[in-house]
């Protein structure tokens, strides 16, 4: 059993902890929090030992009726791997703590790529993380783009990729984020940071990205144009290739899913925890081929698509499963795949829903 500590129990951390708990080869040895808010109360109710991320605030937990298991220093010492899910920039500050205890660690995409030896995507470069001590799981958008581009890169080659990212203004709990009533170029300059980040996974890829922020908390939406090096026979071939990818959901026209809100409603109806969608959601109607130019639109659930990547990255650091073995086990235990919608083989989610 791989003992996993989760430092930072917020949007990503709480989801990673639940995903780790679902694995037959892992256990959560504790989670670290800075403040005794409702999320910390939820951690205790879920049965996770809670550790203080800030010793100066440890007394606040007792006042809130939360018993601490110790400090984050103790959590790191007791863990085989730490998942750092702290806010952007804090992970880099925490690395000396992990080095002090000689504990391998995962960082999230909000950190600079220099924080770790490898920027990680389970579909593309699992093997590169096997000899590393520190791995950065790339951001939600980079994860989604890497999953989409991988089969195209492998089967046809990519001459040029161009992506416009329409990004949510904030997560549902980020009340201070925006815009409230606007569409904001973010950044105005080109490229946005997403293109260079994708190049940490595909170093030779020619990609340009443009970003916008809009007033929604639902999901990101990407409009993608890829010029392939080799022309596919027809658009059906592309659709079939994308449909065969385990973490890409192709949405058929008959489903009537016309936006991110409908996708979230479907996920909740399907029994997904927190309405999470771990897969890329590609609208089949948008997949268009004009010679070597491929166009499509996909939705990315920013709160959850990196969660299975974190689970796979833990295994990559431990080195006891291959990439395909880990992805298969993660998919099965989390229930990745909406078989009711896209005709795939029934998976855990559907059995749980039936129960």
Tab-separated table of N, CA, C and O in Angstrom, residues 36 51 59 65 78-79 88 132 148 159 169 205 211 226 295 297 309 319 326 328 343 349 355:
chain	number	residue	atom	x	y	z
A	36	UNK	N	-9.651	25.869	9.965
A	36	UNK	CA	-10.705	24.908	10.295
A	36	UNK	C	-12.044	25.299	9.682
A	36	UNK	O	-13.042	25.460	10.385
A	51	UNK	N	-4.120	17.350	9.673
A	51	UNK	CA	-2.864	17.899	10.174
A	51	UNK	C	-2.853	19.411	9.943
A	51	UNK	O	-3.443	19.903	8.979
A	59	UNK	N	-4.176	26.185	17.045
A	59	UNK	CA	-5.136	26.359	18.131
A	59	UNK	C	-6.549	26.627	17.608
A	59	UNK	O	-7.543	26.359	18.308
A	65	UNK	N	-13.448	22.471	17.402
A	65	UNK	CA	-13.809	21.087	17.726
A	65	UNK	C	-13.183	20.045	16.815
A	65	UNK	O	-13.661	18.907	16.738
A	78	UNK	N	5.454	10.733	7.540
A	78	UNK	CA	4.758	9.439	7.567
A	78	UNK	C	4.303	8.975	6.183
A	78	UNK	O	3.831	7.844	6.035
A	79	UNK	N	4.442	9.823	5.172
A	79	UNK	CA	3.908	9.515	3.844
A	79	UNK	C	4.981	8.925	2.932
A	79	UNK	O	6.161	9.288	3.017
A	88	UNK	N	-1.472	28.165	-5.882
A	88	UNK	CA	-0.347	28.419	-6.783
A	88	UNK	C	0.770	29.181	-6.071
A	88	UNK	O	0.516	30.167	-5.377
A	132	UNK	N	11.716	9.876	-11.295
A	132	UNK	CA	11.701	11.207	-10.682
A	132	UNK	C	11.314	11.134	-9.207
A	132	UNK	O	10.699	10.167	-8.743
A	148	UNK	N	-6.237	15.326	-25.824
A	148	UNK	CA	-6.823	15.459	-27.159
A	148	UNK	C	-5.767	15.349	-28.250
A	148	UNK	O	-5.977	14.696	-29.282
A	159	UNK	N	1.228	19.482	-37.658
A	159	UNK	CA	2.002	20.590	-38.224
A	159	UNK	C	1.834	21.841	-37.377
A	159	UNK	O	2.792	22.574	-37.128
A	169	UNK	N	-14.713	32.069	-15.045
A	169	UNK	CA	-14.165	33.143	-14.228
A	169	UNK	C	-13.648	32.660	-12.890
A	169	UNK	O	-12.720	33.238	-12.329
A	205	UNK	N	6.029	20.395	-30.254
A	205	UNK	CA	4.742	20.787	-30.824
A	205	UNK	C	4.694	22.282	-31.118
A	205	UNK	O	5.053	23.111	-30.275
A	211	UNK	N	-6.485	33.098	-24.721
A	211	UNK	CA	-7.357	32.870	-23.577
A	211	UNK	C	-8.344	33.998	-23.335
A	211	UNK	O	-8.028	35.174	-23.517
A	226	UNK	N	-6.444	22.038	-35.575
A	226	UNK	CA	-5.170	21.341	-35.705
A	226	UNK	C	-4.918	21.048	-37.175
A	226	UNK	O	-5.750	20.415	-37.842
A	295	UNK	N	-11.101	20.603	-36.913
A	295	UNK	CA	-11.726	21.558	-36.003
A	295	UNK	C	-12.619	20.803	-35.015
A	295	UNK	O	-13.236	19.790	-35.385
A	297	UNK	N	-14.740	21.354	-30.768
A	297	UNK	CA	-14.904	22.042	-29.492
A	297	UNK	C	-14.995	21.003	-28.380
A	297	UNK	O	-15.617	19.946	-28.564
A	309	UNK	N	-5.116	11.987	-13.124
A	309	UNK	CA	-3.703	12.167	-13.442
A	309	UNK	C	-2.857	12.138	-12.172
A	309	UNK	O	-1.739	11.607	-12.164
A	319	UNK	N	6.557	3.262	-9.189
A	319	UNK	CA	7.158	2.370	-10.174
A	319	UNK	C	6.650	0.946	-10.182
A	319	UNK	O	7.279	0.068	-10.771
A	326	UNK	N	-1.801	1.365	-14.862
A	326	UNK	CA	-2.280	2.351	-13.893
A	326	UNK	C	-3.532	3.052	-14.399
A	326	UNK	O	-4.516	3.190	-13.655
A	328	UNK	N	-5.739	2.023	-16.497
A	328	UNK	CA	-6.867	1.093	-16.489
A	328	UNK	C	-7.433	0.931	-15.083
A	328	UNK	O	-8.661	0.948	-14.886
A	343	UNK	N	-21.843	4.360	-25.518
A	343	UNK	CA	-21.858	2.970	-25.941
A	343	UNK	C	-20.665	2.154	-25.507
A	343	UNK	O	-20.459	1.040	-25.979
A	349	UNK	N	-18.987	3.177	-12.536
A	349	UNK	CA	-20.005	4.203	-12.318
A	349	UNK	C	-21.397	3.643	-12.517
A	349	UNK	O	-22.296	3.851	-11.717
A	355	UNK	N	-26.850	0.151	-8.309
A	355	UNK	CA	-27.047	-0.246	-6.911
A	355	UNK	C	-27.882	0.781	-6.157
A	355	UNK	O	-28.596	0.458	-5.238
